[in-house]
PDB file of C-alpha atoms in Angstrom:
ATOM      1  CA  THR O  23       3.557 -28.458  -5.575  1.00 92.00           C
ATOM      2  CA  PRO O  24       0.716 -25.826  -4.514  1.00 93.00           C
ATOM      3  CA  VAL O  25       2.379 -25.022  -1.167  1.00 93.00           C
ATOM      4  CA  SER O  26       5.978 -24.984  -2.737  1.00 94.00           C
ATOM      5  CA  LEU O  27       4.371 -22.481  -5.683  1.00 96.00           C
ATOM      6  CA  SER O  28       2.636 -20.187  -3.063  1.00 96.00           C
ATOM      7  CA  PHE O  29       5.598 -19.766  -0.801  1.00 95.00           C
ATOM      8  CA  PHE O  30       7.721 -18.940  -3.822  1.00 96.00           C
ATOM      9  CA  LEU O  31       4.879 -16.109  -4.722  1.00 97.00           C
ATOM     10  CA  LEU O  32       4.625 -15.234  -1.491  1.00 96.00           C
ATOM     11  CA  THR O  33       8.609 -14.248  -1.065  1.00 95.00           C
ATOM     12  CA  SER O  34       8.656 -12.745  -4.235  1.00 96.00           C
ATOM     13  CA  CYS O  35       6.133 -10.635  -3.014  1.00 96.00           C
ATOM     14  CA  GLY O  36       7.826  -9.655  -0.153  1.00 94.00           C
ATOM     15  CA  PHE O  37      10.710  -9.376  -2.186  1.00 95.00           C
ATOM     16  CA  VAL O  38       9.668  -6.860  -4.760  1.00 96.00           C
ATOM     17  CA  TRP O  39       7.897  -4.888  -1.698  1.00 94.00           C
ATOM     18  CA  GLN O  40      11.202  -4.699   0.509  1.00 94.00           C
ATOM     19  CA  ILE O  41      13.203  -4.006  -2.820  1.00 96.00           C
ATOM     20  CA  GLY O  42      11.255  -1.429  -3.611  1.00 96.00           C
ATOM     21  CA  THR O  43      11.010  -0.041   0.009  1.00 95.00           C
ATOM     22  CA  ALA O  44      14.198   0.985  -0.073  1.00 95.00           C
ATOM     23  CA  MET O  45      14.288   2.361  -3.411  1.00 97.00           C
ATOM     24  CA  VAL O  46      11.535   4.550  -2.098  1.00 97.00           C
ATOM     25  CA  LEU O  47      13.910   5.660   0.948  1.00 95.00           C
ATOM     26  CA  LEU O  48      17.421   6.224  -1.309  1.00 96.00           C
ATOM     27  CA  SER O  49      15.458   8.055  -3.726  1.00 97.00           C
ATOM     28  CA  ASN O  50      17.325  11.310  -4.361  1.00 96.00           C
ATOM     29  CA  THR O  51      14.268  13.133  -6.099  1.00 96.00           C
ATOM     30  CA  SER O  52      10.661  12.705  -5.803  1.00 95.00           C
ATOM     31  CA  GLU O  53       9.965  11.690  -9.277  1.00 96.00           C
ATOM     32  CA  ALA O  54      12.111   8.766  -8.736  1.00 97.00           C
ATOM     33  CA  ALA O  55      10.188   8.107  -5.745  1.00 97.00           C
ATOM     34  CA  VAL O  56       6.817   7.710  -7.313  1.00 95.00           C
ATOM     35  CA  THR O  57       8.160   5.714 -10.027  1.00 95.00           C
ATOM     36  CA  TRP O  58       9.570   3.206  -7.053  1.00 96.00           C
ATOM     37  CA  CYS O  59       6.346   3.575  -4.807  1.00 95.00           C
ATOM     38  CA  ARG O  60       4.382   2.203  -8.026  1.00 94.00           C
ATOM     39  CA  LEU O  61       6.309  -0.579  -8.862  1.00 94.00           C
ATOM     40  CA  THR O  62       6.869  -1.880  -5.157  1.00 95.00           C
ATOM     41  CA  TYR O  63       2.595  -2.023  -5.023  1.00 94.00           C
ATOM     42  CA  ILE O  64       3.198  -4.993  -6.944  1.00 93.00           C
ATOM     43  CA  GLY O  65       4.646  -6.477  -4.231  1.00 95.00           C
ATOM     44  CA  ALA O  66       2.435  -5.045  -1.897  1.00 95.00           C
ATOM     45  CA  ILE O  67      -0.844  -5.748  -3.126  1.00 96.00           C
ATOM     46  CA  LEU O  68       0.015  -9.317  -3.551  1.00 97.00           C
ATOM     47  CA  ILE O  69       1.153 -10.082  -0.688  1.00 96.00           C
ATOM     48  CA  PRO O  70      -2.248 -11.250   1.416  1.00 97.00           C
ATOM     49  CA  VAL O  71      -3.021 -13.089  -1.052  1.00 98.00           C
ATOM     50  CA  ALA O  72      -0.134 -15.074  -1.604  1.00 97.00           C
ATOM     51  CA  THR O  73      -0.479 -15.390   2.035  1.00 97.00           C
ATOM     52  CA  TYR O  74      -3.681 -16.831   1.942  1.00 98.00           C
ATOM     53  CA  HIS O  75      -3.043 -18.894  -0.940  1.00 97.00           C
ATOM     54  CA  PHE O  76      -0.077 -20.372   0.915  1.00 97.00           C
ATOM     55  CA  ILE O  77      -1.723 -21.000   4.072  1.00 97.00           C
ATOM     56  CA  ILE O  78      -4.931 -22.568   2.443  1.00 97.00           C
ATOM     57  CA  ALA O  79      -2.333 -24.829   0.388  1.00 96.00           C
ATOM     58  CA  PHE O  80      -0.104 -25.955   3.580  1.00 95.00           C
ATOM     59  CA  VAL O  81      -3.292 -26.619   5.782  1.00 95.00           C
ATOM     60  CA  ASN O  82      -3.960 -28.540   2.692  1.00 91.00           C
ATOM     61  CA  LYS O  83      -7.808 -26.885   3.029  1.00 91.00           C
ATOM     62  CA  GLU O  84     -10.109 -28.200   0.260  1.00 89.00           C
ATOM     63  CA  GLY O  85     -13.142 -25.688  -1.403  1.00 91.00           C
ATOM     64  CA  HIS O  86     -10.897 -22.593  -1.264  1.00 94.00           C
ATOM     65  CA  GLN O  87      -9.563 -22.390  -4.993  1.00 94.00           C
ATOM     66  CA  GLN O  88     -12.351 -20.106  -6.094  1.00 96.00           C
ATOM     67  CA  TYR O  89     -11.394 -17.743  -3.809  1.00 97.00           C
ATOM     68  CA  ILE O  90      -7.917 -17.691  -4.133  1.00 97.00           C
ATOM     69  CA  ARG O  91      -9.007 -17.192  -7.932  1.00 97.00           C
ATOM     70  CA  VAL O  92     -11.042 -14.542  -6.717  1.00 97.00           C
ATOM     71  CA  SER O  93      -8.159 -12.635  -4.303  1.00 98.00           C
ATOM     72  CA  TYR O  94      -6.114 -12.826  -7.468  1.00 98.00           C
ATOM     73  CA  PHE O  95      -8.434 -11.363  -9.454  1.00 98.00           C
ATOM     74  CA  ILE O  96      -8.852  -8.399  -7.349  1.00 97.00           C
ATOM     75  CA  GLY O  97      -5.206  -7.585  -6.342  1.00 97.00           C
ATOM     76  CA  LEU O  98      -3.989  -7.919 -10.312  1.00 96.00           C
ATOM     77  CA  PHE O  99      -7.162  -6.207 -12.159  1.00 96.00           C
ATOM     78  CA  LEU O 100      -8.460  -4.241  -9.157  1.00 96.00           C
ATOM     79  CA  PHE O 101      -5.851  -2.595  -6.909  1.00 96.00           C
ATOM     80  CA  TYR O 102      -2.565  -2.878  -8.969  1.00 95.00           C
ATOM     81  CA  PRO O 103      -3.687  -0.540 -11.969  1.00 96.00           C
ATOM     82  CA  LEU O 104      -5.565   1.859  -9.131  1.00 96.00           C
ATOM     83  CA  SER O 105      -2.171   1.872  -7.451  1.00 95.00           C
ATOM     84  CA  GLN O 106      -0.556   3.738 -10.789  1.00 95.00           C
ATOM     85  CA  THR O 107      -3.050   6.116 -10.163  1.00 96.00           C
ATOM     86  CA  ALA O 108      -3.643   9.533  -7.539  1.00 96.00           C
ATOM     87  CA  LEU O 109      -6.880   7.691  -6.388  1.00 97.00           C
ATOM     88  CA  PHE O 110      -4.598   5.079  -4.987  1.00 97.00           C
ATOM     89  CA  LEU O 111      -1.146   6.371  -4.248  1.00 95.00           C
ATOM     90  CA  ASP O 112      -1.354  10.188  -4.330  1.00 96.00           C
ATOM     91  CA  GLY O 113       2.347  10.943  -5.030  1.00 92.00           C
ATOM     92  CA  ILE O 114       4.416  11.193  -2.223  1.00 94.00           C
ATOM     93  CA  ASN O 115       5.032  12.661   1.481  1.00 95.00           C
ATOM     94  CA  LYS O 116       9.091  13.861   2.393  1.00 96.00           C
ATOM     95  CA  TYR O 117      10.339  12.959   5.938  1.00 97.00           C
ATOM     96  CA  PRO O 118      13.126  13.280   7.293  1.00 95.00           C
ATOM     97  CA  TRP O 119      14.256   9.754   6.830  1.00 94.00           C
ATOM     98  CA  GLY O 120      13.320  10.168   3.035  1.00 95.00           C
ATOM     99  CA  TYR O 121      10.430  10.239   0.681  1.00 97.00           C
ATOM    100  CA  TRP O 122       7.556   7.603   1.206  1.00 97.00           C
ATOM    101  CA  PHE O 123       4.380   6.858  -0.212  1.00 94.00           C
ATOM    102  CA  LYS O 124       1.390   9.040   0.074  1.00 96.00           C
ATOM    103  CA  ALA O 125      -2.075   7.318   0.061  1.00 97.00           C
ATOM    104  CA  GLY O 126      -5.048   8.454  -1.965  1.00 97.00           C
ATOM    105  CA  ILE O 127      -8.381   8.549  -1.535  1.00 98.00           C
ATOM    106  CA  LEU O 128      -9.298   4.626  -2.463  1.00 97.00           C
ATOM    107  CA  HIS O 129      -5.545   3.440  -0.611  1.00 97.00           C
ATOM    108  CA  PRO O 130      -8.293   2.401   2.651  1.00 98.00           C
ATOM    109  CA  PHE O 131      -9.925  -0.258   0.605  1.00 97.00           C
ATOM    110  CA  PHE O 132      -6.723  -1.903  -0.342  1.00 97.00           C
ATOM    111  CA  ILE O 133      -6.214  -1.937   3.500  1.00 97.00           C
ATOM    112  CA  LEU O 134      -9.608  -3.489   4.448  1.00 97.00           C
ATOM    113  CA  PHE O 135      -8.645  -6.096   1.579  1.00 98.00           C
ATOM    114  CA  LEU O 136      -5.460  -6.814   3.225  1.00 97.00           C
ATOM    115  CA  PHE O 137      -7.051  -6.937   6.543  1.00 97.00           C
ATOM    116  CA  GLY O 138      -9.896  -9.284   5.585  1.00 97.00           C
ATOM    117  CA  LEU O 139      -7.263 -11.870   3.995  1.00 97.00           C
ATOM    118  CA  MET O 140      -5.163 -11.239   7.121  1.00 97.00           C
ATOM    119  CA  LEU O 141      -8.348 -12.844   9.225  1.00 97.00           C
ATOM    120  CA  ILE O 142      -8.994 -15.307   7.029  1.00 97.00           C
ATOM    121  CA  SER O 143      -5.888 -16.352   6.430  1.00 97.00           C
ATOM    122  CA  PHE O 144      -5.445 -16.191  10.471  1.00 97.00           C
ATOM    123  CA  VAL O 145      -8.681 -18.133  10.931  1.00 97.00           C
ATOM    124  CA  ASN O 146      -7.528 -20.914   8.230  1.00 97.00           C
ATOM    125  CA  LEU O 147      -4.153 -21.771   9.935  1.00 96.00           C
ATOM    126  CA  PHE O 148      -5.912 -21.569  14.233  1.00 96.00           C
ATOM    127  CA  SER O 149      -8.461 -23.863  13.080  1.00 97.00           C
ATOM    128  CA  ALA O 150      -6.018 -26.682  11.557  1.00 97.00           C
ATOM    129  CA  TYR O 151      -3.981 -25.880  14.262  1.00 97.00           C
ATOM    130  CA  LYS O 152      -6.664 -26.938  16.660  1.00 96.00           C
ATOM    131  CA  ARG O 153      -7.510 -29.730  14.924  1.00 95.00           C
ATOM    132  CA  GLU O 154      -3.831 -31.216  14.301  1.00 96.00           C
ATOM    133  CA  ARG O 155      -2.889 -34.674  15.825  1.00 96.00           C
ATOM    134  CA  ASN O 156       0.783 -35.127  14.904  1.00 96.00           C
ATOM    135  CA  PRO O 157       2.719 -33.031  16.931  1.00 96.00           C
ATOM    136  CA  LEU O 158       5.470 -32.284  15.080  1.00 93.00           C
ATOM    137  CA  GLN O 159       2.564 -30.697  12.224  1.00 93.00           C
ATOM    138  CA  LYS O 160       1.280 -29.101  14.978  1.00 95.00           C
ATOM    139  CA  MET O 161       4.663 -27.466  16.210  1.00 94.00           C
ATOM    140  CA  ARG O 162       4.838 -26.450  12.851  1.00 93.00           C
ATOM    141  CA  LEU O 163       1.460 -24.343  12.518  1.00 95.00           C
ATOM    142  CA  LYS O 164       2.107 -23.000  15.616  1.00 95.00           C
ATOM    143  CA  PHE O 165       5.370 -21.391  13.938  1.00 93.00           C
ATOM    144  CA  LEU O 166       3.749 -20.529  10.896  1.00 94.00           C
ATOM    145  CA  PHE O 167       0.874 -18.830  13.043  1.00 95.00           C
ATOM    146  CA  VAL O 168       3.597 -16.820  15.387  1.00 95.00           C
ATOM    147  CA  ALA O 169       5.768 -15.909  11.959  1.00 95.00           C
ATOM    148  CA  PHE O 170       2.590 -14.453   9.702  1.00 96.00           C
ATOM    149  CA  LEU O 171       1.446 -12.523  13.227  1.00 95.00           C
ATOM    150  CA  ILE O 172       4.964 -10.941  13.714  1.00 95.00           C
ATOM    151  CA  ALA O 173       5.435 -10.367   9.314  1.00 94.00           C
ATOM    152  CA  TYR O 174       1.845  -8.741   9.468  1.00 93.00           C
ATOM    153  CA  ILE O 175       3.393  -5.853  12.060  1.00 94.00           C
ATOM    154  CA  GLY O 176       4.736  -4.760   8.937  1.00 92.00           C
ATOM    155  CA  ILE O 177       1.505  -2.754   8.524  1.00 93.00           C
ATOM    156  CA  VAL O 178       3.535  -0.216  10.616  1.00 94.00           C
ATOM    157  CA  ASP O 179       4.564   1.005   7.391  1.00 94.00           C
ATOM    158  CA  PHE O 180       0.927   2.434   6.302  1.00 96.00           C
ATOM    159  CA  PRO O 181       0.664   5.102   9.168  1.00 97.00           C
ATOM    160  CA  ALA O 182       3.586   7.141   6.941  1.00 97.00           C
ATOM    161  CA  ASP O 183       1.314   6.526   3.771  1.00 97.00           C
ATOM    162  CA  TYR O 184      -1.482   9.286   5.320  1.00 97.00           C
ATOM    163  CA  GLY O 185       1.153  11.458   6.747  1.00 96.00           C
ATOM    164  CA  VAL O 186       1.806  10.187  10.143  1.00 96.00           C
ATOM    165  CA  LYS O 187       5.263  10.862  11.295  1.00 95.00           C
ATOM    166  CA  LEU O 188       5.857   7.229  12.106  1.00 95.00           C
ATOM    167  CA  TYR O 189       9.260   5.959  10.607  1.00 95.00           C
ATOM    168  CA  PRO O 190       8.395   2.429   8.438  1.00 94.00           C
ATOM    169  CA  PHE O 191      10.008   0.016  10.276  1.00 94.00           C
ATOM    170  CA  GLY O 192       8.226  -3.034   8.697  1.00 92.00           C
ATOM    171  CA  TYR O 193      11.453  -4.925   7.631  1.00 91.00           C
ATOM    172  CA  LEU O 194      12.621  -5.568  11.111  1.00 94.00           C
ATOM    173  CA  PRO O 195       9.217  -7.666  11.537  1.00 94.00           C
ATOM    174  CA  LEU O 196      10.005  -9.140   8.215  1.00 91.00           C
ATOM    175  CA  MET O 197      13.396 -10.334   9.273  1.00 91.00           C
ATOM    176  CA  MET O 198      12.115 -12.169  12.241  1.00 93.00           C
ATOM    177  CA  TYR O 199       9.322 -13.748  10.361  1.00 93.00           C
ATOM    178  CA  VAL O 200      11.898 -15.092   7.755  1.00 90.00           C
ATOM    179  CA  SER O 201      13.626 -16.794  10.803  1.00 91.00           C
ATOM    180  CA  LEU O 202      10.728 -18.212  11.920  1.00 90.00           C
ATOM    181  CA  MET O 203       9.757 -19.551   9.166  1.00 89.00           C
ATOM    182  CA  ALA O 204      12.756 -21.045   8.281  1.00 87.00           C
ATOM    183  CA  TYR O 205      12.765 -22.786  11.863  1.00 85.00           C
ATOM    184  CA  ALA O 206       9.324 -24.354  11.019  1.00 84.00           C
ATOM    185  CA  ILE O 207      10.500 -25.238   7.096  1.00 81.00           C
ATOM    186  CA  VAL O 208      13.508 -27.263   9.106  1.00 79.00           C
TER     187      VAL O 208
END
């Protein structure tokens, strides 16, 4: 179904992001860390797109298919190729906890893209919640809203990209997100 396919894409992107992030932190050399950073962005770039796709599919909102396609296009054919250049990821930062991504000059445009899709996703989810009359579905929508709100706390990983010595603990909200999503599904 569109919901299960979009959820699969979303969880796959999260998996790539988390595995890549772990490998960056476990890297013994800056060269290995840079390679893992670039691979990690395959998932990171598509997380906001897949989130938007999943939410639109879940709330069964019509008329967004062209926006979903444009979002995937921007992610895959603009930001992903850019992520393989120094304009997007300009090497690596070395912190006490290990190596970490170093944002290039065009990286802030991805942050704007992420926030834009995040905002659109939350607006659609909240709108569906307000319209819903079925108590069980209304509760699911509420848990999805809270789960995604918690998941997006994972953006705490980005300040370290810009040289801020803040440990990237984005995996913690992601674990809470997974628990809430499981509960909402059940």
